[in-house]
Coordinates of C-alpha atoms in Angstrom, one line a residue:
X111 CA -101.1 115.4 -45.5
X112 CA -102.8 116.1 -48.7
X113 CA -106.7 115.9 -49.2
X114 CA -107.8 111.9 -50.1
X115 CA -106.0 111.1 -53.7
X116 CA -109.5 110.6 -55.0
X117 CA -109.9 114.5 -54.8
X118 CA -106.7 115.2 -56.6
X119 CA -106.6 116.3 -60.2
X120 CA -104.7 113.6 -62.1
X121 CA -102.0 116.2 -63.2
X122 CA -101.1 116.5 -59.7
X123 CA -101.1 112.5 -58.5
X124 CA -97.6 110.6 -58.5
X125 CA -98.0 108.2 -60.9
X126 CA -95.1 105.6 -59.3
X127 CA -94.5 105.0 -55.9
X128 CA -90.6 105.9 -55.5
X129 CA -91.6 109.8 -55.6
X130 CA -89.1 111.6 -52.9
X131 CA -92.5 114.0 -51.4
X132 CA -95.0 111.6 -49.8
X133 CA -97.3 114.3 -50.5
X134 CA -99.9 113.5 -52.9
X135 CA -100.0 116.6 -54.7
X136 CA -96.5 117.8 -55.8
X137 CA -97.9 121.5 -56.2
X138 CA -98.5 121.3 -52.2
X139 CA -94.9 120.1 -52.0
X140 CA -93.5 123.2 -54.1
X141 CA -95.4 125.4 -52.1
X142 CA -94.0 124.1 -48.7
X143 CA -90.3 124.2 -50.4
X144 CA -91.2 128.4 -51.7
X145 CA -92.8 129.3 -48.9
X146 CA -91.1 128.0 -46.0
X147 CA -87.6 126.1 -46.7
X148 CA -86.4 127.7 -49.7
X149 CA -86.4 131.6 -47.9
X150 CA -84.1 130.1 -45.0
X151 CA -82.2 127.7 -46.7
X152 CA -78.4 128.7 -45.3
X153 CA -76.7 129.5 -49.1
X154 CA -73.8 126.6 -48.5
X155 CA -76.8 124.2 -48.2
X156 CA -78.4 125.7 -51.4
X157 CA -75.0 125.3 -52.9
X158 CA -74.8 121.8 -52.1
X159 CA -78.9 121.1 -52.9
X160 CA -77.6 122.1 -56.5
X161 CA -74.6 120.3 -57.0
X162 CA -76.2 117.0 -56.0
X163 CA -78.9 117.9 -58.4
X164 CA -76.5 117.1 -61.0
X165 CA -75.7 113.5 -59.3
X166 CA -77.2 110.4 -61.0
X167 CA -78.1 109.0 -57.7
X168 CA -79.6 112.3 -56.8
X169 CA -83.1 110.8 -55.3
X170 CA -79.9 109.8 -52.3
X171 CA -80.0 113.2 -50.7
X172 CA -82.2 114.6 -47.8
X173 CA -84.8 116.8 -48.9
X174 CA -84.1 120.3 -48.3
X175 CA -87.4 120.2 -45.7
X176 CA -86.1 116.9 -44.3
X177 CA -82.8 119.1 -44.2
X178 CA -84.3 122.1 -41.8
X179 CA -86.7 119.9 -40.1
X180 CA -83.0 118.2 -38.5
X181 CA -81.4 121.6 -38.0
X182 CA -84.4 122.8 -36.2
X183 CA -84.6 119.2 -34.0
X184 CA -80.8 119.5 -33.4
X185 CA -81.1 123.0 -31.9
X186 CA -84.2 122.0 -30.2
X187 CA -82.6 119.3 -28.0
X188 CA -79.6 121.4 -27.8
X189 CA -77.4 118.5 -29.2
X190 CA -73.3 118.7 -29.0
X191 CA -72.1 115.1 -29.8
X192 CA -73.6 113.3 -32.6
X193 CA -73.6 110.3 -35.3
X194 CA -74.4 110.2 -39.2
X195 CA -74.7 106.7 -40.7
X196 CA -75.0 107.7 -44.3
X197 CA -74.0 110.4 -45.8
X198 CA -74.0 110.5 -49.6
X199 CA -72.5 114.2 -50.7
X200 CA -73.4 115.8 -47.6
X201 CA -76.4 117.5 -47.4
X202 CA -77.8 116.4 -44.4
X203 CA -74.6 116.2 -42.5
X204 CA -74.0 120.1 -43.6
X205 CA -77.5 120.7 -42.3
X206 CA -76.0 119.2 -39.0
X207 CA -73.0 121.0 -38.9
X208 CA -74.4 124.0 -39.3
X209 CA -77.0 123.7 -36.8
X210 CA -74.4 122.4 -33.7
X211 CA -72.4 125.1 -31.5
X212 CA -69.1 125.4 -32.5
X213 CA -67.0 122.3 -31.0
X214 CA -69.8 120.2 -31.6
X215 CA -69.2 116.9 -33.3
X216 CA -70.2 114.8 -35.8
X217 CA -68.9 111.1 -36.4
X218 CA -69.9 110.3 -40.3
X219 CA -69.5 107.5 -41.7
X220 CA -70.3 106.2 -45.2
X221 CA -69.1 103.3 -47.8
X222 CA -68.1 106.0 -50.7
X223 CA -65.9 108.8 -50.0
X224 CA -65.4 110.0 -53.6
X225 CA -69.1 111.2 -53.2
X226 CA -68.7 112.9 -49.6
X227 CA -65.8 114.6 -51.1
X228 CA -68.4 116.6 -54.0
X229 CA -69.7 118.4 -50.9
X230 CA -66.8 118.7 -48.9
X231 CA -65.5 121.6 -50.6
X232 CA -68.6 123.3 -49.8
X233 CA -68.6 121.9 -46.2
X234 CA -65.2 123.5 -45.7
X235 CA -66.4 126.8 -47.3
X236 CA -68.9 127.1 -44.8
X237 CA -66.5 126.8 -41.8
X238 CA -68.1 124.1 -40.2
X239 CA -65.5 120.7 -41.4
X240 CA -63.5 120.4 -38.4
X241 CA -66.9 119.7 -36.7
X242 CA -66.8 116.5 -38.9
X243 CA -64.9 113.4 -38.6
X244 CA -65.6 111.1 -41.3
X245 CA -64.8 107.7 -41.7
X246 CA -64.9 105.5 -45.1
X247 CA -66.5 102.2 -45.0
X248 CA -69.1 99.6 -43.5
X249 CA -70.4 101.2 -40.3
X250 CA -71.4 98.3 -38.3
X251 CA -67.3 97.1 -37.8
X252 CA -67.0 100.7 -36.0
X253 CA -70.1 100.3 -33.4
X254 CA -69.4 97.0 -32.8
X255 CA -66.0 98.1 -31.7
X256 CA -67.9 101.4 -30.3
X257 CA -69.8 99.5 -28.1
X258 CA -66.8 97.1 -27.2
X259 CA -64.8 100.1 -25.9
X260 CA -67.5 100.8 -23.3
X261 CA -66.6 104.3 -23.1
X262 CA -68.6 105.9 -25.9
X263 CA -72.2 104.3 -24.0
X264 CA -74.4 106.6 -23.9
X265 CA -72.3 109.5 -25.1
X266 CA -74.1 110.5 -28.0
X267 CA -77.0 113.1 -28.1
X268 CA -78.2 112.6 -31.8
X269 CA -78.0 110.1 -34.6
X270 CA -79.3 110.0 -38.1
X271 CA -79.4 106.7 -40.0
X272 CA -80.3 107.2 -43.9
X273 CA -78.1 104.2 -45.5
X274 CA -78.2 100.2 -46.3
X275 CA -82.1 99.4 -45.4
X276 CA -81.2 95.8 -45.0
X277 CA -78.7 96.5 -41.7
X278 CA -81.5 99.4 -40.1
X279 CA -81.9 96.4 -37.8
X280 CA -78.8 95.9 -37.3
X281 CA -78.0 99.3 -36.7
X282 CA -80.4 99.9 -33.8
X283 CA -79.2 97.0 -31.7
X284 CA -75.9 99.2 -31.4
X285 CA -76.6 102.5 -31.4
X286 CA -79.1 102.0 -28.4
X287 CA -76.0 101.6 -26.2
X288 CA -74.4 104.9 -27.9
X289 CA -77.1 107.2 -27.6
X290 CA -77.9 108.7 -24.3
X291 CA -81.0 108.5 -21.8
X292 CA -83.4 111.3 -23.7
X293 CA -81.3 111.3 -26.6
X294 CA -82.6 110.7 -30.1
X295 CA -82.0 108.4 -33.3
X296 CA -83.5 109.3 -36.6
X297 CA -84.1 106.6 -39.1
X298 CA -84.5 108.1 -42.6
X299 CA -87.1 106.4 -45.2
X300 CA -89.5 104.7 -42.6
X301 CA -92.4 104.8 -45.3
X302 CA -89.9 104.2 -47.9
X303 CA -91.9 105.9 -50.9
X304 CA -95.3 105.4 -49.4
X305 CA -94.5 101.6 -50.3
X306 CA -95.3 100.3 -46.9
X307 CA -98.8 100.7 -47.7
X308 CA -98.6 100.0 -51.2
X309 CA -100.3 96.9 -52.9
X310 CA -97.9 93.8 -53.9
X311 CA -99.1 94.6 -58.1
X312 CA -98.4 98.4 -57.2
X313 CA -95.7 99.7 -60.0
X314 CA -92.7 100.0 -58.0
X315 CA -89.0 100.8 -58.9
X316 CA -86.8 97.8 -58.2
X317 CA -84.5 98.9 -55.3
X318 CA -88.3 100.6 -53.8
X319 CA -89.7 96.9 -54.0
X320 CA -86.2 95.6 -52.7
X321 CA -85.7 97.1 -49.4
X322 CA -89.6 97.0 -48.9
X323 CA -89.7 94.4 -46.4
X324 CA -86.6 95.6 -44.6
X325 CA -88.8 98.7 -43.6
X326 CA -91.8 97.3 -42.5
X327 CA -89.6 94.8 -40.1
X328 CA -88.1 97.9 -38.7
X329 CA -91.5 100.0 -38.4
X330 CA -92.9 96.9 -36.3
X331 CA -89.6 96.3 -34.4
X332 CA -89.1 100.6 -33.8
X333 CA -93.0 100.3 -32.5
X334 CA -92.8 97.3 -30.3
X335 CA -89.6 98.2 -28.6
X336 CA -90.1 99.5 -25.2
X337 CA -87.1 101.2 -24.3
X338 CA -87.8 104.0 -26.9
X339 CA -90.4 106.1 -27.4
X340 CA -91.1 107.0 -31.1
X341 CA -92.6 109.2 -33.1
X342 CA -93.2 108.9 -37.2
X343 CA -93.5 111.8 -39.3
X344 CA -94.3 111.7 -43.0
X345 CA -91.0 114.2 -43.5
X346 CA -88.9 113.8 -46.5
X347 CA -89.2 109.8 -47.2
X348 CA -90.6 109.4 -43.7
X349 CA -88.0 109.6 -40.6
X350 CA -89.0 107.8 -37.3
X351 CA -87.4 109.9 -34.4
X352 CA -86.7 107.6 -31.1
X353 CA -86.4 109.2 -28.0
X354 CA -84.1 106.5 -25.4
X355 CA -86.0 106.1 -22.2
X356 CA -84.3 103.0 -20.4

């Protein structure tokens, strides 16, 4: 992280918490994104980056260093059969695709097709869309059914969950069954715009101050349950990364 905010020219502080970087100097950000993400971004990502640039609801997407930090992790634990929750135009999913060996998979799901289907072109123009099988609507009526079946326990080698704050909770009590012994589940947002550690009369943008509370119930839940381990990084938004043990 950045040198103490005190030490920071004003020019270079956020002024609101809701900023994407949890960086406190944005010029430390840029430099990360030239230096290091930018030079290997895959061009179909790039692509997509752009497009979504031009969404209204672009603050949505994963960071392009949250982005490789998943493609590097999914290679890293050599991961075949995995699970979006969230998926917005694509980015991270395309990150995820492109990242798996060839007949891996990738069960998507989100409430709003129309905007998967910006990036889907791009997704099919890199080759890698019959990796995906995307489903439109709520997830939680699809684990619950999941974990029903009893044959998808423990079948799943990676998740990533970046959607509806208010059901993170929710969310974990199912996919614990899915994911395997040593596999991993990534919640997106875990310091939620630095807010966790914000003050209650800190300016905040309404949807930040919203889901707030939802977070921190998930941090303490995520930290006092013992049949993960986890691990918090200040990626992106913040992504906690739990590793199934029991």
């Amino acid at each position: 992280m950045a040198t103490n905010q005190t030490e920071q020219p004003q020019a270079l502080r956020h002024q609101e918490v809701g900023h994407k970087s949890l960086l406190q100097s944005d010029a430390l950000y840029q430099y990360i994104l030239e230096t290091s993400v930018y030079p290997r971004e895959p061009q179909a990502m790039k692509e997509l980056r752009e497009i979504t640039a031009n969404h209204p609801w672009n603050l949505m997407t994963t960071s392009a260093d949250e982005g490789q930090f998943l493609s590097m992790l999914i290679k890293l634990i050599n991961a075949k059969n995995t699970m979006e929750i969230g998926v917005f135009t694509g980015y991270s999913l395309l990150a995820t695709a492109l990242a798996l060996p060839e007949d891996g998979k990738i069960l998507a799901m989100d409430i709003n097709r129309e905007n998967y289907e910006i990036g889907l072109p791009v997704i099919e123009k890199a080759g890698v869309a019959h990796k995906i099988d995307f489903r439109e609507g709520p997830a939680l009526p699809v684990l619950d059914q999941m974990v029903e079946d009893g044959k998808y326990h423990g079948t799943f080698d990676f998740i990533f969950v970046d959607a509806d704050k208010d059901n993170y909770i929710n969310y974990h009590k199912r996919l614990l069954d899915l994911v395997k012994i040593g596999g991993l589940i990534g919640y997106d947002n875990t310091l939620w715009n630095g807010s966790v550690v914000a003050p209650p009369d800190a300016p905040m943008r309404k949807y930040v101050r919203y889901y707030r509370d939802f977070v921190l119930e998930l941090n303490k839940a995520l930290a006092a349950d013992p049949r993960i381990e986890i691990c918090q990084l200040p990626v992106g938004d913040g992504i906690t990364l739990c590793r199934r043990i029991s």
